Coordinates of C-alpha atoms in Angstrom, one line a residue:
X1 CA 0.0 0.0 0.0
X2 CA 1.4 3.4 -1.0
X3 CA 1.7 6.3 1.4
X4 CA -1.3 8.7 1.4
X5 CA -2.1 11.1 -1.5
X6 CA -2.5 14.8 -0.8
X7 CA -4.5 17.1 -3.0
X8 CA -3.9 20.8 -2.2
X9 CA -6.1 23.6 -3.6
X10 CA -4.3 27.0 -3.9
X11 CA -4.7 30.3 -5.7
X12 CA -1.4 30.3 -7.5
X13 CA 1.2 28.1 -5.8
X14 CA 3.4 26.6 -7.2
X15 CA 2.8 28.2 -10.6
X16 CA 3.9 31.6 -9.5
X17 CA 5.6 33.2 -6.5
X18 CA 2.4 34.4 -4.8
X19 CA 1.5 32.3 -1.8
X20 CA 5.1 32.4 -0.5
X21 CA 4.1 31.0 2.9
X22 CA 3.1 27.6 1.4
X23 CA 6.8 26.9 0.5
X24 CA 7.9 26.2 4.0
X25 CA 4.9 24.0 4.8
X26 CA 5.6 21.9 1.8
X27 CA 9.2 21.4 2.8
X28 CA 7.9 19.6 5.9
X29 CA 4.8 17.8 4.9
X30 CA 5.3 16.8 1.2
X31 CA 7.7 13.9 2.1
X32 CA 5.0 12.2 4.2
X33 CA 2.8 11.7 1.1
X34 CA 3.4 9.5 -2.0
X35 CA 2.3 12.3 -4.2
X36 CA 1.2 15.9 -3.8
X37 CA -1.2 17.2 -6.4
X38 CA -1.7 20.9 -6.6
X39 CA -4.9 22.3 -8.0
X40 CA -4.4 26.0 -8.7
X41 CA -6.6 28.5 -10.5
X42 CA -5.2 29.7 -13.8
X43 CA -2.2 31.9 -13.5
X44 CA 0.5 33.2 -15.8
X45 CA 3.8 31.6 -15.0
X46 CA 6.5 33.7 -13.3
X47 CA 10.2 33.8 -13.8
X48 CA 10.7 33.6 -10.0
X49 CA 9.8 30.1 -9.0
X50 CA 9.0 28.9 -5.5
X51 CA 10.1 25.6 -4.0
X52 CA 8.2 22.7 -5.7
X53 CA 8.2 19.2 -4.1
X54 CA 9.8 16.6 -6.4
X55 CA 6.8 14.3 -5.8
X56 CA 4.2 16.8 -7.0
X57 CA 2.1 17.5 -10.1
X58 CA 0.2 20.7 -10.8
X59 CA -3.3 20.9 -12.3
X60 CA -5.0 24.1 -13.3
X61 CA -8.6 24.8 -12.8
X62 CA -10.2 27.9 -14.3
X63 CA -13.0 28.8 -11.9
X64 CA -14.5 31.5 -14.1
X65 CA -18.0 30.0 -14.8
X66 CA -19.3 30.0 -18.3
X67 CA -22.9 30.4 -19.3
X68 CA -23.3 26.6 -19.5
X69 CA -21.7 26.3 -16.0
X70 CA -24.2 28.7 -14.6
X71 CA -27.1 26.9 -16.2
X72 CA -25.9 23.6 -14.7
X73 CA -25.6 25.2 -11.3
X74 CA -29.2 26.2 -11.2
X75 CA -29.8 22.7 -9.8
X76 CA -28.2 23.8 -6.5
X77 CA -30.9 26.4 -6.0
X78 CA -33.2 23.5 -5.2
X79 CA -30.8 21.9 -2.6
X80 CA -31.6 22.0 1.1
X81 CA -28.2 23.5 2.0
X82 CA -28.9 26.5 -0.3
X83 CA -32.2 27.2 1.4
X84 CA -30.6 26.9 4.8
X85 CA -28.1 29.5 3.8
X86 CA -30.9 31.8 2.6
X87 CA -32.6 31.5 5.9
X88 CA -29.4 32.3 7.7
X89 CA -29.0 35.4 5.6
X90 CA -32.5 36.6 6.4
X91 CA -32.0 35.8 10.1
X92 CA -28.8 37.9 10.2
X93 CA -30.6 41.0 8.8
X94 CA -28.8 41.2 5.5
X95 CA -32.0 42.2 3.7
X96 CA -30.6 45.4 2.3
X97 CA -28.0 43.5 0.4
X98 CA -30.4 40.7 -0.6
X99 CA -29.9 40.7 -4.3
X100 CA -26.1 41.0 -4.2
X101 CA -25.8 38.3 -1.6
X102 CA -27.9 35.9 -3.7
X103 CA -25.6 36.7 -6.6
X104 CA -22.5 36.0 -4.4
X105 CA -24.1 32.7 -3.3
X106 CA -24.7 31.6 -6.9
X107 CA -21.2 32.5 -8.1
X108 CA -19.6 30.7 -5.1
X109 CA -21.6 27.6 -6.0
X110 CA -20.6 27.9 -9.7
X111 CA -16.9 28.1 -8.8
X112 CA -17.1 25.3 -6.3
X113 CA -18.9 23.1 -8.8
X114 CA -16.1 23.6 -11.3
X115 CA -13.5 22.7 -8.7
X116 CA -15.5 19.7 -7.6
X117 CA -15.6 18.4 -11.2
X118 CA -11.9 18.9 -11.7
X119 CA -11.2 17.0 -8.4
X120 CA -13.5 14.2 -9.5
X121 CA -11.4 13.7 -12.7
X122 CA -8.1 13.8 -10.7
X123 CA -9.5 11.3 -8.1
X124 CA -10.5 8.9 -10.9
X125 CA -6.9 9.1 -12.3
X126 CA -5.2 8.6 -8.9
X127 CA -7.7 6.6 -6.9
X128 CA -5.9 3.2 -6.8
X129 CA -3.5 1.9 -4.1
X130 CA -3.4 4.8 -1.6
X131 CA -3.8 4.1 2.1
X132 CA -5.8 7.4 2.4
X133 CA -6.6 10.4 0.3
X134 CA -6.4 13.9 1.8
X135 CA -8.0 17.0 0.2
X136 CA -6.8 20.3 1.5
X137 CA -7.9 23.8 0.7
X138 CA -5.4 26.5 1.6
X139 CA -8.2 29.0 1.8
X140 CA -11.6 29.0 3.4
X141 CA -13.6 30.1 0.3
X142 CA -15.2 28.4 -2.7
X143 CA -12.3 25.9 -2.7
X144 CA -13.3 24.8 0.9
X145 CA -16.9 24.8 -0.3
X146 CA -16.0 22.3 -3.0
X147 CA -14.4 20.0 -0.5
X148 CA -17.3 20.3 1.9
X149 CA -19.6 19.2 -1.0
X150 CA -17.4 16.2 -1.7
X151 CA -17.0 15.3 2.0
X152 CA -20.8 15.3 2.5
X153 CA -21.2 12.6 -0.2
X154 CA -17.9 10.6 0.4
X155 CA -17.1 9.9 4.0
X156 CA -13.9 8.0 3.1
X157 CA -12.1 11.2 1.9
X158 CA -10.5 13.4 4.5
X159 CA -11.2 17.1 3.7
X160 CA -9.9 20.1 5.6
X161 CA -9.0 23.8 5.0
X162 CA -7.0 26.6 6.5
X163 CA -8.6 29.9 7.4
X164 CA -6.6 33.1 7.5
X165 CA -8.1 36.6 7.7
X166 CA -10.1 37.9 4.8
X167 CA -11.8 34.4 4.6
X168 CA -12.8 34.7 8.3
X169 CA -13.8 38.3 9.0
X170 CA -16.9 39.3 7.0
X171 CA -16.5 42.9 7.9
X172 CA -13.4 43.2 5.7
X173 CA -15.6 42.9 2.6
X174 CA -17.7 45.6 0.9
X175 CA -20.8 43.4 1.6
X176 CA -20.1 42.0 5.1
X177 CA -21.0 38.5 4.3
X178 CA -19.1 35.2 3.7
X179 CA -21.1 32.5 2.0
X180 CA -21.8 29.0 3.2
X181 CA -19.6 29.2 6.3
X182 CA -22.0 27.0 8.4
X183 CA -22.1 24.4 5.6
X184 CA -18.3 24.4 5.2
X185 CA -17.5 24.3 8.9
X186 CA -20.1 21.5 9.5
X187 CA -19.0 19.2 6.6
X188 CA -15.3 19.5 6.6
X189 CA -13.4 17.1 8.8
X190 CA -11.6 20.1 10.3
X191 CA -10.9 23.8 9.8
X192 CA -7.5 25.0 10.8
X193 CA -7.4 28.7 11.8
X194 CA -4.0 30.3 11.7
X195 CA -4.8 32.4 14.7
X196 CA -6.7 32.3 18.0
X197 CA -8.5 35.5 16.8
X198 CA -9.8 33.7 13.8
X199 CA -11.0 30.7 15.8
X200 CA -12.8 33.1 18.2
X201 CA -14.5 34.8 15.3
X202 CA -15.8 31.6 14.0
X203 CA -17.2 30.6 17.4
X204 CA -18.8 34.0 17.9
X205 CA -20.5 34.0 14.5
X206 CA -21.4 30.3 14.1
X207 CA -21.6 28.8 17.6
X208 CA -19.4 26.4 19.6
X209 CA -21.2 23.3 18.4
X210 CA -20.4 23.8 14.7
X211 CA -17.0 25.2 15.6
X212 CA -15.9 22.2 17.6
X213 CA -14.1 21.1 14.5
X214 CA -12.1 24.4 14.3
X215 CA -8.5 24.2 15.6
X216 CA -5.6 26.6 15.7
X217 CA -2.6 25.7 13.6
X218 CA -0.1 28.5 13.2
X219 CA 1.9 29.2 10.1
X220 CA 5.7 29.3 10.5
X221 CA 8.9 30.5 8.9
X222 CA 12.1 28.6 8.1
X223 CA 15.4 30.5 8.7
X224 CA 18.6 28.6 9.3
X225 CA 20.6 31.8 9.4
X226 CA 21.8 32.8 12.8
X227 CA 20.8 36.5 13.3
X228 CA 23.6 38.9 13.9
X229 CA 22.6 41.1 16.9
X230 CA 24.2 44.4 16.1
X231 CA 23.1 48.0 16.0
X232 CA 23.2 50.1 12.8
X233 CA 26.0 52.6 13.1
X234 CA 25.5 54.2 9.7
X235 CA 22.0 55.6 10.2
X236 CA 18.6 53.9 10.4
X237 CA 17.3 51.0 8.3
X238 CA 13.6 50.5 8.1
X239 CA 12.1 47.5 6.3
X240 CA 8.6 46.4 5.0
X241 CA 7.4 43.6 2.9
X242 CA 3.9 43.2 1.3
X243 CA 2.0 43.3 -1.9
X244 CA 1.4 46.9 -3.1
X245 CA -2.4 46.8 -2.5
X246 CA -4.8 49.2 -0.8
X247 CA -5.3 46.9 2.2
X248 CA -1.6 46.9 2.9
X249 CA -1.5 50.8 3.3
X250 CA 2.1 51.2 2.1
X251 CA 1.3 54.8 1.5
X252 CA 1.0 55.3 5.3
X253 CA 4.5 53.8 5.7
X254 CA 5.7 56.5 3.3
X255 CA 3.8 59.3 5.2
X256 CA 5.1 57.9 8.6
X257 CA 8.7 57.9 7.5
X258 CA 8.3 61.4 6.2
X259 CA 7.5 62.6 9.7
X260 CA 10.6 61.1 11.3
X261 CA 12.9 64.0 12.5
X262 CA 16.1 62.0 11.6
X263 CA 18.7 62.0 8.9
X264 CA 20.5 59.0 7.3
X265 CA 17.2 57.0 7.0
X266 CA 17.1 54.1 4.5
X267 CA 13.8 52.3 3.7
X268 CA 13.6 49.0 1.8
X269 CA 10.3 47.5 0.6
X270 CA 9.9 44.0 -1.0
X271 CA 6.7 43.2 -2.8
X272 CA 4.8 44.1 -6.0
X273 CA 1.4 45.2 -7.0
X274 CA -0.9 47.6 -8.9
X275 CA -0.1 50.6 -6.7
X276 CA 3.6 50.7 -7.6
X277 CA 3.6 53.8 -9.8
X278 CA 1.4 55.7 -7.4
X279 CA 3.6 54.8 -4.4
X280 CA 6.8 55.6 -6.3
X281 CA 5.3 59.1 -7.1
X282 CA 4.3 59.5 -3.4
X283 CA 7.8 58.5 -2.2
X284 CA 9.5 60.9 -4.6
X285 CA 7.3 63.7 -3.3
X286 CA 7.5 63.0 0.5
X287 CA 10.9 61.3 1.0
X288 CA 13.5 63.5 -0.7
X289 CA 15.7 63.1 2.4
X290 CA 15.4 59.3 2.5
X291 CA 17.2 56.6 0.6
X292 CA 14.6 54.1 -0.5
X293 CA 14.0 51.2 -2.8
X294 CA 10.9 49.3 -3.9
X295 CA 12.5 46.0 -4.8
X296 CA 9.5 44.0 -6.1
X297 CA 9.1 40.3 -5.8
X298 CA 12.2 38.2 -5.2
X299 CA 12.9 34.6 -4.0
X300 CA 12.4 34.4 -0.2
X301 CA 16.1 33.5 0.1
X302 CA 17.0 37.0 -1.0
X303 CA 14.9 38.6 1.7
X304 CA 16.4 36.4 4.4
X305 CA 19.9 37.1 3.1
X306 CA 19.2 40.8 3.2
X307 CA 18.2 40.6 6.9
X308 CA 21.4 38.7 7.8
X309 CA 23.7 41.1 5.9
X310 CA 22.1 44.3 7.0
X311 CA 21.3 45.6 10.5
X312 CA 17.6 46.3 10.1
X313 CA 16.4 48.5 12.9
X314 CA 12.6 48.0 12.5
X315 CA 10.1 46.1 10.4
X316 CA 6.9 48.1 9.7
X317 CA 3.4 46.7 8.8
X318 CA 0.5 49.2 8.7
X319 CA -2.1 46.9 7.1
X320 CA -5.8 47.6 7.4
X321 CA -6.5 43.8 7.9
X322 CA -4.4 40.7 8.3
X323 CA -4.4 37.1 9.4
X324 CA -1.0 36.8 11.0
X325 CA 1.5 38.2 8.5
X326 CA 4.2 35.7 7.6
X327 CA 6.4 38.8 6.8
X328 CA 6.3 39.5 10.5
X329 CA 7.3 35.9 11.3
X330 CA 10.2 36.4 8.8
X331 CA 11.4 39.6 10.5
X332 CA 11.2 37.9 14.0
X333 CA 13.2 35.0 12.7
X334 CA 16.0 37.4 11.7
X335 CA 16.0 39.2 15.1
X336 CA 14.2 42.3 13.9
X337 CA 11.7 44.2 16.1
X338 CA 8.3 45.0 14.6
X339 CA 5.9 47.9 14.6
X340 CA 2.5 46.8 13.4
X341 CA -1.2 47.7 13.5
X342 CA -3.4 45.7 15.8
X343 CA -5.6 43.9 13.2
X344 CA -6.6 40.3 12.8
X345 CA -4.2 38.0 14.7
X346 CA -1.2 40.4 14.6
X347 CA -1.4 40.8 18.4
X348 CA -0.5 37.1 18.6
X349 CA 2.9 37.9 16.9
X350 CA 3.8 41.4 18.3
X351 CA 4.1 42.5 21.9
X352 CA 6.0 45.1 23.9
X353 CA 9.0 42.9 24.5
X354 CA 10.0 42.9 20.9
X355 CA 8.0 45.5 19.2
X356 CA 5.1 48.0 19.1
X357 CA 1.5 47.2 18.5
X358 CA -0.5 50.3 17.4
X359 CA -4.2 51.0 16.7
X360 CA -5.5 50.5 13.2
X361 CA -6.5 54.1 13.0
X362 CA -3.4 55.4 14.6
X363 CA -2.2 59.0 15.2
X364 CA 0.6 59.6 12.7
X365 CA 2.6 62.0 14.9
X366 CA 2.4 59.8 18.0
X367 CA 3.7 56.7 16.1
X368 CA 6.4 58.8 14.5
X369 CA 7.4 59.8 18.0
X370 CA 7.4 56.1 19.1
X371 CA 9.7 55.1 16.3
X372 CA 12.0 58.1 16.8
X373 CA 12.3 57.3 20.5
X374 CA 13.2 53.7 19.8
X375 CA 15.7 54.5 17.1
X376 CA 17.5 57.0 19.4
X377 CA 17.4 54.6 22.4
X378 CA 20.6 53.2 23.9
X379 CA 22.3 50.3 22.2
X380 CA 21.5 47.8 24.9
X381 CA 17.8 48.4 24.7
X382 CA 17.7 47.9 20.9
X383 CA 19.8 44.7 21.2
X384 CA 17.3 43.4 23.8
X385 CA 14.4 44.0 21.5
X386 CA 16.3 42.1 18.7
X387 CA 17.1 39.1 21.0
X388 CA 13.5 39.0 22.2
X389 CA 12.2 39.0 18.6
X390 CA 14.3 36.0 17.7
X391 CA 13.3 34.1 20.9
X392 CA 9.6 34.8 20.2
X393 CA 10.0 33.3 16.7
X394 CA 11.7 30.2 18.1
X395 CA 8.9 29.7 20.6
X396 CA 5.9 30.4 18.4
X397 CA 6.6 30.6 14.6
X398 CA 9.4 28.2 13.8
X399 CA 8.3 26.3 10.7
X400 CA 9.7 22.8 11.4
X401 CA 7.9 22.8 14.8
X402 CA 4.5 24.3 13.6
X403 CA 4.2 22.3 10.4
X404 CA 5.2 19.1 12.1
X405 CA 2.4 19.6 14.6
X406 CA 0.0 20.4 11.8
X407 CA 1.1 17.2 10.0
X408 CA 0.4 15.2 13.1
X409 CA -3.1 16.7 13.4
X410 CA -4.1 16.0 9.8
X411 CA -2.7 12.4 9.8
X412 CA -4.6 11.7 13.0

C-alpha cells in the first residue's frame, strides 16, 4: 500500500511566487505523502519560481463560470443547504444586500462546482492503491466549499481547510457576508485557523457546536541563518514587505517615514502590486531626504539574506487587515523588532518585549514619536528587542515545529 495522497487547492502556488508561505509548509509535509497534487486557479507563470516538491504534479482549474456552468448550477438552487443559507442570511438581517448576496451565493456555488468536477477527474486518475486520500484547501472560500460538498457525499475522503483573515472576517468585505460558512464548517473534517483570533471569530459567529471542528494551527517560517545582533552605526534602516495593494496601506508607511525628524534614513520594501507607480510618485514627493527602494518580488532567500547582511532597525506593517503576517514571522526569525497595526491576529505575533502594537486608525505624529524614541534609544535596549524578537520566533513561529504539529493533526 502506498503512502497517502495529498491534493492541495491553492490560488497560484506553485505556478507563481504568490502564496510564499506555502513553500515552508511543503518542505515539511510533502515527504509524508506518496504524491502531492496541486490544483491551482489559472495563472501566468512567473520567472521567479518557488520551492516545488519533487513528488508533486500541478493541475490548473479555471473557476470563471461560463454560461453553461451557470445553467448547470441552477440545480443547486433547489438543494436543502442552499435554502438553509438563505434562511441564515434573512436571520442575520442582510436584507438590504439581498440581491447582491444571492448573486454571491450563486457565483460561489458555480466556482465550487467547477473545482469539484476537476477534483473528480483527478481522483479517478489517482484513486488506486493509496492508504488514504487527503483533500486540503489552503483558503476558506469556494475551494473549501467544493471540499465540503465532496465530503458530504464521500465519507472516506479526509477534507480540511485553513482559514486566514479575509476568509474569516466578513467585515473586511464591501458586503459584510461570507457565503456558506456554516455548511463548510459542518461538513469538513476540520478547519485550521492560523490564529486564535480567527477561531474566536468563527465561534462568535457560528456557535461552539459547529466550531468544535475548528483548531488553531499557526503558520511558520524557516530560517537557518543565525541572526547577527548588532546595531546600525550608519544611520537607520527600516524595512517592509507586502503586496502593493490598498489593504496593505504602504502609503501610510511613506507618510510615517516622512515625519521622522532624523537623517540617514534608509527604507527598503519588497513586494509588487498595482499601486507601484502611485507609491513611487508619493515617495518621490514625500521622501526627498530618505534613501529608499521598492524592490519588487524576489525569492524568499534573497529577503532572508538581506536581513542577515544588514542591521535592520525596525520592520513596519500598517495593514488595514491581516491574518497573522508571515512577513512579521520572517522579521522575527531574523531578530528584527516589529511595529504593526493591531488587526486580525497580529497581536499574537507582536508584543511590547520585541515591538510596538499600534491601533489600526493610529495617530501619525504619535507613532512617529514612538519610532524616533526607539531609534534613538541606547544600544543595549535595541539589542534586547532584537534578541526577544528572535526568541519569540523560536517559541511560536518556527516552521519545522509548527508544520510538524500540523502534519500530526491531519494524519490523526
